[in-house]
Amino acid sequence: NAGVTQTPKFQVLKTGQSMTLQCAQDMNHEYMSWYRQDPGMGLRLIHYSVGAGITDQGEVPNGYNVSRSTTEDFPLRLLSAAPSQTSVYFCASSYGGHTTEAQYFGPGTRLLVL
Amino acid sequence: RKEVEQDPGPFNVPEGATVAFNCTYSNSASQSFFWYRQDCRKEPKLLMSVYSSGNEDGRFTAQLNRASQYISLLIRDSKLSDSATYLCVVNNGKTSYDKVIFGPGTSLSVIP
């Protein structure tokens, strides 16, 4: 049981390039989310999904796209990278939408946009 | 006012000390509350949920005060391994995670 996995661990992009951050979980969780974490700020929700085929925007969705074709995978796409997207990105999953559910996080992807 | 605020820290305490963190939230309709721990350059991990009646897990005690809209985390007999950033998390939604708000975290360093 690998939990939540993310690839790559590190990435350097030039402004304008696109890329996909991969996220997978093997816990059969319905809920998956993408967050970014910047110094001095709490984790901010980018996009989330409540099940395969269903996605919705979080607090900071601009510049990012997601899709959820399977329960296991939830990739995050940067359409045209900007320096403001330099951050640490975490993918998370949880079993269901109960109010007491906690989330399991992947190890993160550190992204630098030049 | 930010939705979730935490003590700014950093907290530097000697081994064996007791330390307490507070977290205030602005939405009186908040549904659930958690404390996460995040080690340097690692992912957040759930430390404990916070229940209305308060709950304890070993050296850790969490309390919720709905009237004053804050939660607290008490760590007794601090260990070197407790050094981390502690994130307060508030869920303002009933069934989905679009209303999960993370605080900025409080840094704890336990000194030998």
PDB file of C-alpha atoms in Angstrom:
ATOM      1  CA  ASN A   1       0.000   0.000   0.000  1.00  0.00           C
ATOM      2  CA  ALA A   2       1.878   3.055  -1.304  1.00  0.00           C
ATOM      3  CA  GLY A   3      -0.706   5.618  -0.158  1.00  0.00           C
ATOM      4  CA  VAL A   4      -0.530   8.840  -2.183  1.00  0.00           C
ATOM      5  CA  THR A   5       2.322   9.138  -4.658  1.00  0.00           C
ATOM      6  CA  GLN A   6       3.420  12.181  -6.646  1.00  0.00           C
ATOM      7  CA  THR A   7       5.812  12.668  -9.512  1.00  0.00           C
ATOM      8  CA  PRO A   8       8.099  14.396 -10.160  1.00  0.00           C
ATOM      9  CA  LYS A   9       9.641  15.381  -6.827  1.00  0.00           C
ATOM     10  CA  PHE A  10      11.337  18.435  -8.312  1.00  0.00           C
ATOM     11  CA  GLN A  11      10.862  20.363 -11.534  1.00  0.00           C
ATOM     12  CA  VAL A  12      12.300  23.501 -13.089  1.00  0.00           C
ATOM     13  CA  LEU A  13      10.313  25.150 -15.850  1.00  0.00           C
ATOM     14  CA  LYS A  14      10.751  28.198 -17.997  1.00  0.00           C
ATOM     15  CA  THR A  15       7.979  30.764 -18.216  1.00  0.00           C
ATOM     16  CA  GLY A  16       5.400  29.654 -20.742  1.00  0.00           C
ATOM     17  CA  GLN A  17       6.167  25.945 -20.603  1.00  0.00           C
ATOM     18  CA  SER A  18       3.454  23.465 -19.716  1.00  0.00           C
ATOM     19  CA  MET A  19       3.690  20.342 -17.633  1.00  0.00           C
ATOM     20  CA  THR A  20       1.625  17.783 -15.757  1.00  0.00           C
ATOM     21  CA  LEU A  21       2.084  16.888 -12.108  1.00  0.00           C
ATOM     22  CA  GLN A  22       1.056  13.314 -11.492  1.00  0.00           C
ATOM     23  CA  CYS A  23      -0.819  12.067  -8.448  1.00  0.00           C
ATOM     24  CA  ALA A  24      -2.043   8.571  -7.695  1.00  0.00           C
ATOM     25  CA  GLN A  25      -3.529   6.832  -4.681  1.00  0.00           C
ATOM     26  CA  ASP A  26      -4.167   3.161  -4.017  1.00  0.00           C
ATOM     27  CA  MET A  27      -6.546   3.510  -1.082  1.00  0.00           C
ATOM     28  CA  ASN A  28      -9.737   3.631  -3.170  1.00  0.00           C
ATOM     29  CA  HIS A  29     -10.466   7.117  -1.891  1.00  0.00           C
ATOM     30  CA  GLU A  30     -13.225   9.056  -3.609  1.00  0.00           C
ATOM     31  CA  TYR A  31     -11.982  12.527  -2.707  1.00  0.00           C
ATOM     32  CA  MET A  32      -8.763  13.944  -4.115  1.00  0.00           C
ATOM     33  CA  SER A  33      -7.371  17.459  -3.965  1.00  0.00           C
ATOM     34  CA  TRP A  34      -4.485  19.579  -5.111  1.00  0.00           C
ATOM     35  CA  TYR A  35      -2.959  22.230  -2.857  1.00  0.00           C
ATOM     36  CA  ARG A  36      -0.109  24.654  -3.165  1.00  0.00           C
ATOM     37  CA  GLN A  37       1.962  25.758  -0.200  1.00  0.00           C
ATOM     38  CA  ASP A  38       3.851  29.033  -0.163  1.00  0.00           C
ATOM     39  CA  PRO A  39       6.030  30.433   2.645  1.00  0.00           C
ATOM     40  CA  GLY A  40       4.038  32.034   5.433  1.00  0.00           C
ATOM     41  CA  MET A  41       0.723  30.911   4.010  1.00  0.00           C
ATOM     42  CA  GLY A  42      -1.493  27.976   4.670  1.00  0.00           C
ATOM     43  CA  LEU A  43      -2.082  25.341   2.057  1.00  0.00           C
ATOM     44  CA  ARG A  44      -4.454  26.691  -0.573  1.00  0.00           C
ATOM     45  CA  LEU A  45      -6.824  24.488  -2.508  1.00  0.00           C
ATOM     46  CA  ILE A  46      -6.380  24.564  -6.298  1.00  0.00           C
ATOM     47  CA  HIS A  47      -8.832  21.939  -7.545  1.00  0.00           C
ATOM     48  CA  TYR A  48     -10.576  18.984  -6.056  1.00  0.00           C
ATOM     49  CA  SER A  49     -12.571  15.955  -7.142  1.00  0.00           C
ATOM     50  CA  VAL A  50     -15.343  14.071  -5.381  1.00  0.00           C
ATOM     51  CA  GLY A  51     -15.126  11.057  -7.673  1.00  0.00           C
ATOM     52  CA  ALA A  52     -14.149   9.883 -11.128  1.00  0.00           C
ATOM     53  CA  GLY A  53     -15.418  12.280 -13.757  1.00  0.00           C
ATOM     54  CA  ILE A  54     -16.200  15.049 -11.270  1.00  0.00           C
ATOM     55  CA  THR A  55     -13.928  18.008 -10.564  1.00  0.00           C
ATOM     56  CA  ASP A  56     -14.378  21.479  -9.185  1.00  0.00           C
ATOM     57  CA  GLN A  57     -12.371  24.607  -8.515  1.00  0.00           C
ATOM     58  CA  GLY A  58     -10.855  25.547  -5.226  1.00  0.00           C
ATOM     59  CA  GLU A  59      -9.530  28.860  -3.962  1.00  0.00           C
ATOM     60  CA  VAL A  60      -6.741  29.399  -6.540  1.00  0.00           C
ATOM     61  CA  PRO A  61      -7.632  27.553  -9.780  1.00  0.00           C
ATOM     62  CA  ASN A  62      -6.350  30.023 -12.389  1.00  0.00           C
ATOM     63  CA  GLY A  63      -3.603  28.635 -14.569  1.00  0.00           C
ATOM     64  CA  TYR A  64      -4.302  25.008 -13.661  1.00  0.00           C
ATOM     65  CA  ASN A  65      -6.452  22.244 -15.112  1.00  0.00           C
ATOM     66  CA  VAL A  66      -7.392  18.857 -13.717  1.00  0.00           C
ATOM     67  CA  SER A  67      -9.196  15.741 -14.823  1.00  0.00           C
ATOM     68  CA  ARG A  68     -10.265  12.579 -13.024  1.00  0.00           C
ATOM     69  CA  SER A  69     -10.730   9.689 -15.417  1.00  0.00           C
ATOM     70  CA  THR A  70     -10.115   7.015 -12.770  1.00  0.00           C
ATOM     71  CA  THR A  71     -10.515   6.793  -9.011  1.00  0.00           C
ATOM     72  CA  GLU A  72      -6.759   6.344  -8.620  1.00  0.00           C
ATOM     73  CA  ASP A  73      -5.320   9.228 -10.657  1.00  0.00           C
ATOM     74  CA  PHE A  74      -5.713  12.989 -10.418  1.00  0.00           C
ATOM     75  CA  PRO A  75      -3.171  14.857 -12.567  1.00  0.00           C
ATOM     76  CA  LEU A  76      -2.673  18.615 -12.349  1.00  0.00           C
ATOM     77  CA  ARG A  77      -1.765  20.461 -15.532  1.00  0.00           C
ATOM     78  CA  LEU A  78      -0.013  23.803 -15.680  1.00  0.00           C
ATOM     79  CA  LEU A  79      -1.071  25.354 -18.953  1.00  0.00           C
ATOM     80  CA  SER A  80       1.554  28.093 -19.327  1.00  0.00           C
ATOM     81  CA  ALA A  81       3.888  28.298 -16.356  1.00  0.00           C
ATOM     82  CA  ALA A  82       4.459  31.647 -14.661  1.00  0.00           C
ATOM     83  CA  PRO A  83       6.951  32.598 -11.908  1.00  0.00           C
ATOM     84  CA  SER A  84       3.975  33.081  -9.555  1.00  0.00           C
ATOM     85  CA  GLN A  85       3.393  29.331  -9.785  1.00  0.00           C
ATOM     86  CA  THR A  86       6.700  28.591  -8.092  1.00  0.00           C
ATOM     87  CA  SER A  87       5.547  26.636  -5.068  1.00  0.00           C
ATOM     88  CA  VAL A  88       5.320  23.258  -3.416  1.00  0.00           C
ATOM     89  CA  TYR A  89       2.352  21.254  -4.672  1.00  0.00           C
ATOM     90  CA  PHE A  90       0.658  18.594  -2.592  1.00  0.00           C
ATOM     91  CA  CYS A  91      -1.916  16.102  -3.689  1.00  0.00           C
ATOM     92  CA  ALA A  92      -4.236  14.678  -1.032  1.00  0.00           C
ATOM     93  CA  SER A  93      -6.978  12.100  -0.806  1.00  0.00           C
ATOM     94  CA  SER A  94      -9.621  11.058   1.674  1.00  0.00           C
ATOM     95  CA  TYR A  95     -12.220   8.340   1.909  1.00  0.00           C
ATOM     96  CA  GLY A  96     -15.363  10.400   1.768  1.00  0.00           C
ATOM     97  CA  GLY A  97     -16.950  13.713   2.412  1.00  0.00           C
ATOM     98  CA  HIS A  98     -17.803  13.205   6.039  1.00  0.00           C
ATOM     99  CA  THR A  99     -17.057  16.251   8.124  1.00  0.00           C
ATOM    100  CA  THR A 100     -14.655  14.321  10.319  1.00  0.00           C
ATOM    101  CA  GLU A 101     -12.578  12.902   7.483  1.00  0.00           C
ATOM    102  CA  ALA A 102      -8.884  13.663   7.461  1.00  0.00           C
ATOM    103  CA  GLN A 103      -6.743  13.823   4.360  1.00  0.00           C
ATOM    104  CA  TYR A 104      -3.677  11.825   3.339  1.00  0.00           C
ATOM    105  CA  PHE A 105      -1.016  13.823   1.530  1.00  0.00           C
ATOM    106  CA  GLY A 106       1.538  12.850  -1.051  1.00  0.00           C
ATOM    107  CA  PRO A 107       5.224  13.803  -0.591  1.00  0.00           C
ATOM    108  CA  GLY A 108       4.897  16.938  -2.710  1.00  0.00           C
ATOM    109  CA  THR A 109       6.357  18.357  -5.914  1.00  0.00           C
ATOM    110  CA  ARG A 110       8.683  21.342  -5.672  1.00  0.00           C
ATOM    111  CA  LEU A 111       8.286  23.524  -8.718  1.00  0.00           C
ATOM    112  CA  LEU A 112      10.496  26.417  -9.750  1.00  0.00           C
ATOM    113  CA  VAL A 113       9.423  28.587 -12.677  1.00  0.00           C
ATOM    114  CA  LEU A 114      12.119  30.820 -14.097  1.00  0.00           C
TER     115      LEU A 114
ATOM    116  CA  ARG B   1      -9.631  38.927   9.397  1.00  0.00           C
ATOM    117  CA  LYS B   2      -8.147  35.705   8.060  1.00  0.00           C
ATOM    118  CA  GLU B   3     -10.394  32.650   8.263  1.00  0.00           C
ATOM    119  CA  VAL B   4      -7.914  30.665  10.330  1.00  0.00           C
ATOM    120  CA  GLU B   5      -5.158  32.248  12.378  1.00  0.00           C
ATOM    121  CA  GLN B   6      -2.433  30.690  14.458  1.00  0.00           C
ATOM    122  CA  ASP B   7       0.147  31.846  16.988  1.00  0.00           C
ATOM    123  CA  PRO B   8       2.995  33.209  14.891  1.00  0.00           C
ATOM    124  CA  GLY B   9       5.794  31.298  16.598  1.00  0.00           C
ATOM    125  CA  PRO B  10       8.438  30.072  16.404  1.00  0.00           C
ATOM    126  CA  PHE B  11       8.215  28.360  19.761  1.00  0.00           C
ATOM    127  CA  ASN B  12      11.585  27.283  21.173  1.00  0.00           C
ATOM    128  CA  VAL B  13      11.174  25.097  24.239  1.00  0.00           C
ATOM    129  CA  PRO B  14      13.475  22.780  26.229  1.00  0.00           C
ATOM    130  CA  GLU B  15      12.939  19.059  26.300  1.00  0.00           C
ATOM    131  CA  GLY B  16      10.353  18.076  28.855  1.00  0.00           C
ATOM    132  CA  ALA B  17       8.485  21.374  28.701  1.00  0.00           C
ATOM    133  CA  THR B  18       4.780  21.792  28.141  1.00  0.00           C
ATOM    134  CA  VAL B  19       3.774  23.967  25.206  1.00  0.00           C
ATOM    135  CA  ALA B  20       0.387  25.111  23.952  1.00  0.00           C
ATOM    136  CA  PHE B  21      -0.715  26.418  20.577  1.00  0.00           C
ATOM    137  CA  ASN B  22      -3.909  28.264  19.836  1.00  0.00           C
ATOM    138  CA  CYS B  23      -5.807  28.630  16.612  1.00  0.00           C
ATOM    139  CA  THR B  24      -8.749  30.958  16.007  1.00  0.00           C
ATOM    140  CA  TYR B  25     -11.320  30.647  13.250  1.00  0.00           C
ATOM    141  CA  SER B  26     -13.786  33.178  11.944  1.00  0.00           C
ATOM    142  CA  ASN B  27     -16.678  31.053  10.663  1.00  0.00           C
ATOM    143  CA  SER B  28     -19.030  30.158  13.491  1.00  0.00           C
ATOM    144  CA  ALA B  29     -20.585  27.449  11.296  1.00  0.00           C
ATOM    145  CA  SER B  30     -17.338  25.495  11.013  1.00  0.00           C
ATOM    146  CA  GLN B  31     -17.984  21.785  11.107  1.00  0.00           C
ATOM    147  CA  SER B  32     -14.817  19.959  11.994  1.00  0.00           C
ATOM    148  CA  PHE B  33     -11.326  20.646  13.186  1.00  0.00           C
ATOM    149  CA  PHE B  34      -7.940  18.979  12.940  1.00  0.00           C
ATOM    150  CA  TRP B  35      -4.334  19.398  13.899  1.00  0.00           C
ATOM    151  CA  TYR B  36      -1.748  18.303  11.335  1.00  0.00           C
ATOM    152  CA  ARG B  37       1.975  18.059  11.774  1.00  0.00           C
ATOM    153  CA  GLN B  38       4.423  18.958   9.021  1.00  0.00           C
ATOM    154  CA  ASP B  39       8.103  18.148   9.258  1.00  0.00           C
ATOM    155  CA  CYS B  40      10.586  20.275   7.347  1.00  0.00           C
ATOM    156  CA  ARG B  41      10.254  19.698   3.592  1.00  0.00           C
ATOM    157  CA  LYS B  42       7.715  16.916   4.120  1.00  0.00           C
ATOM    158  CA  GLU B  43       4.013  16.530   3.626  1.00  0.00           C
ATOM    159  CA  PRO B  44       1.416  17.344   6.308  1.00  0.00           C
ATOM    160  CA  LYS B  45       0.249  14.378   8.348  1.00  0.00           C
ATOM    161  CA  LEU B  46      -2.789  14.158  10.557  1.00  0.00           C
ATOM    162  CA  LEU B  47      -1.901  14.499  14.230  1.00  0.00           C
ATOM    163  CA  MET B  48      -5.382  14.401  15.652  1.00  0.00           C
ATOM    164  CA  SER B  49      -8.969  15.392  15.103  1.00  0.00           C
ATOM    165  CA  VAL B  50     -10.499  17.825  17.587  1.00  0.00           C
ATOM    166  CA  TYR B  51     -13.784  16.819  19.157  1.00  0.00           C
ATOM    167  CA  SER B  52     -16.253  19.026  20.957  1.00  0.00           C
ATOM    168  CA  SER B  53     -15.586  17.301  24.264  1.00  0.00           C
ATOM    169  CA  GLY B  54     -11.830  17.573  23.874  1.00  0.00           C
ATOM    170  CA  ASN B  55      -9.580  14.611  23.250  1.00  0.00           C
ATOM    171  CA  GLU B  56      -6.231  13.275  24.277  1.00  0.00           C
ATOM    172  CA  ASP B  57      -3.696  11.087  22.541  1.00  0.00           C
ATOM    173  CA  GLY B  58      -0.735  10.297  24.728  1.00  0.00           C
ATOM    174  CA  ARG B  59       1.129  13.529  25.381  1.00  0.00           C
ATOM    175  CA  PHE B  60      -1.149  15.531  23.083  1.00  0.00           C
ATOM    176  CA  THR B  61      -4.425  17.147  24.125  1.00  0.00           C
ATOM    177  CA  ALA B  62      -6.747  19.040  21.797  1.00  0.00           C
ATOM    178  CA  GLN B  63      -9.560  21.308  22.905  1.00  0.00           C
ATOM    179  CA  LEU B  64     -12.354  23.083  21.060  1.00  0.00           C
ATOM    180  CA  ASN B  65     -14.076  26.215  22.300  1.00  0.00           C
ATOM    181  CA  ARG B  66     -16.976  26.967  19.962  1.00  0.00           C
ATOM    182  CA  ALA B  67     -18.146  29.999  21.927  1.00  0.00           C
ATOM    183  CA  SER B  68     -14.807  31.751  21.509  1.00  0.00           C
ATOM    184  CA  GLN B  69     -14.067  30.089  18.175  1.00  0.00           C
ATOM    185  CA  TYR B  70     -10.671  28.648  18.900  1.00  0.00           C
ATOM    186  CA  ILE B  71      -8.967  25.306  19.155  1.00  0.00           C
ATOM    187  CA  SER B  72      -5.872  24.492  21.111  1.00  0.00           C
ATOM    188  CA  LEU B  73      -3.149  21.876  21.135  1.00  0.00           C
ATOM    189  CA  LEU B  74      -1.214  21.052  24.291  1.00  0.00           C
ATOM    190  CA  ILE B  75       1.979  19.028  24.161  1.00  0.00           C
ATOM    191  CA  ARG B  76       3.281  17.697  27.442  1.00  0.00           C
ATOM    192  CA  ASP B  77       6.806  16.417  28.123  1.00  0.00           C
ATOM    193  CA  SER B  78       8.143  17.741  24.795  1.00  0.00           C
ATOM    194  CA  LYS B  79      10.534  15.506  22.856  1.00  0.00           C
ATOM    195  CA  LEU B  80      13.147  16.487  20.294  1.00  0.00           C
ATOM    196  CA  SER B  81      11.062  14.585  17.763  1.00  0.00           C
ATOM    197  CA  ASP B  82       8.134  16.967  18.340  1.00  0.00           C
ATOM    198  CA  SER B  83      10.037  19.680  16.448  1.00  0.00           C
ATOM    199  CA  ALA B  84       7.840  20.468  13.452  1.00  0.00           C
ATOM    200  CA  THR B  85       5.264  22.906  12.169  1.00  0.00           C
ATOM    201  CA  TYR B  86       1.752  22.375  13.498  1.00  0.00           C
ATOM    202  CA  LEU B  87      -1.114  23.229  11.163  1.00  0.00           C
ATOM    203  CA  CYS B  88      -4.595  24.033  12.343  1.00  0.00           C
ATOM    204  CA  VAL B  89      -7.286  22.926   9.891  1.00  0.00           C
ATOM    205  CA  VAL B  90     -10.932  23.956   9.878  1.00  0.00           C
ATOM    206  CA  ASN B  91     -13.615  22.426   7.693  1.00  0.00           C
ATOM    207  CA  ASN B  92     -16.434  24.810   6.888  1.00  0.00           C
ATOM    208  CA  GLY B  93     -18.270  22.435   4.593  1.00  0.00           C
ATOM    209  CA  LYS B  94     -20.718  19.738   5.498  1.00  0.00           C
ATOM    210  CA  THR B  95     -19.785  17.095   2.972  1.00  0.00           C
ATOM    211  CA  SER B  96     -17.001  18.266   0.728  1.00  0.00           C
ATOM    212  CA  TYR B  97     -13.513  19.594   0.892  1.00  0.00           C
ATOM    213  CA  ASP B  98     -13.935  22.881  -0.905  1.00  0.00           C
ATOM    214  CA  LYS B  99     -14.273  24.552   2.462  1.00  0.00           C
ATOM    215  CA  VAL B 100     -11.215  23.102   4.173  1.00  0.00           C
ATOM    216  CA  ILE B 101      -9.052  25.942   5.425  1.00  0.00           C
ATOM    217  CA  PHE B 102      -5.468  25.475   6.560  1.00  0.00           C
ATOM    218  CA  GLY B 103      -3.827  27.851   8.970  1.00  0.00           C
ATOM    219  CA  PRO B 104      -0.307  29.107   8.204  1.00  0.00           C
ATOM    220  CA  GLY B 105       1.195  26.910  10.910  1.00  0.00           C
ATOM    221  CA  THR B 106       3.187  27.368  14.082  1.00  0.00           C
ATOM    222  CA  SER B 107       6.793  26.257  14.192  1.00  0.00           C
ATOM    223  CA  LEU B 108       8.038  24.352  17.236  1.00  0.00           C
ATOM    224  CA  SER B 109      11.658  23.657  18.046  1.00  0.00           C
ATOM    225  CA  VAL B 110      12.401  21.463  21.049  1.00  0.00           C
ATOM    226  CA  ILE B 111      15.884  22.128  22.327  1.00  0.00           C
ATOM    227  CA  PRO B 112      18.098  19.601  24.167  1.00  0.00           C
TER     228      PRO B 112
END
